[in-house]
């Protein structure tokens, strides 16, 4: 059987796309690599509460619950997603890890292959795989010689595991700020970032949000690797991070070390910082390796997207109009992902009608 659409991923973006595909009467399936509903939220660290998260947007057709601000985000959000899947009877199959998508030149269909040997034939594809499965850790000489512990944001163990330890926090984004705020007074912290942090002192209002998204949109229009929306909004200190600010922990060392040794990191001037833990808050890359056979990347290394329906929502590949992206680039936020899901579903309908 040939489906009209396959959605890969059942996070915020994938569920939004699924809702609108269902509403439009399109025959589709959602393939999710996770063992349970919740997208990447189910993998967040236990100490992350609903008070700490930057926000969860409404899924289409429903409102977010009245969150218990002290509850674990990796419990509350997955429960919201699970209830949503059940309420609308969305056709989600899991766990299904997609390994490759290629094209059948004889029929112009797409073939979606999974690790369990199954495959699906489809006329269009909505990629909603996000970034959580592709953590980025830059290479530094000596990294394997380090005898302490190393964690990426994706595997952050929480403050209890790091209490009393010398922790080097690496990276200049929102996760680094949050980790430092959480570890203040519990661990000996050194913050290292390649460039000087850009702090936001003005209110982050809708106009500021639109400006930030526009900067990310410009990159996907040019086929450049996307940057996160947060990376262009600047960093803000919330109430829970004021203690760390008062302790001077956000006075980052604005240079990267040149090598890693058995018990710490060495800088170009010869100075050395001892460490028990290297905490890599160095971000993620889009999880799109399964799309490599389609050759969608531009010479600049990103995927160029078009906005055929909404001038501010880029979802359709410029190389292959059968491929639609949600949760990529400018839609890599809960609000943007929800909106992009609707636009992608409408674009799928347009594509099917043209075909």
mmCIF file of C-alpha atoms in Angstrom, residues 160 219 354:
data_model
loop_
_atom_site.group_PDB
_atom_site.id
_atom_site.type_symbol
_atom_site.label_atom_id
_atom_site.label_comp_id
_atom_site.label_asym_id
_atom_site.label_seq_id
_atom_site.Cartn_x
_atom_site.Cartn_y
_atom_site.Cartn_z
ATOM 1 C CA UNK A 160 22.794 15.369 43.087
ATOM 2 C CA UNK A 219 19.614 30.935 7.154
ATOM 3 C CA UNK A 354 -0.636 18.643 -8.051
#
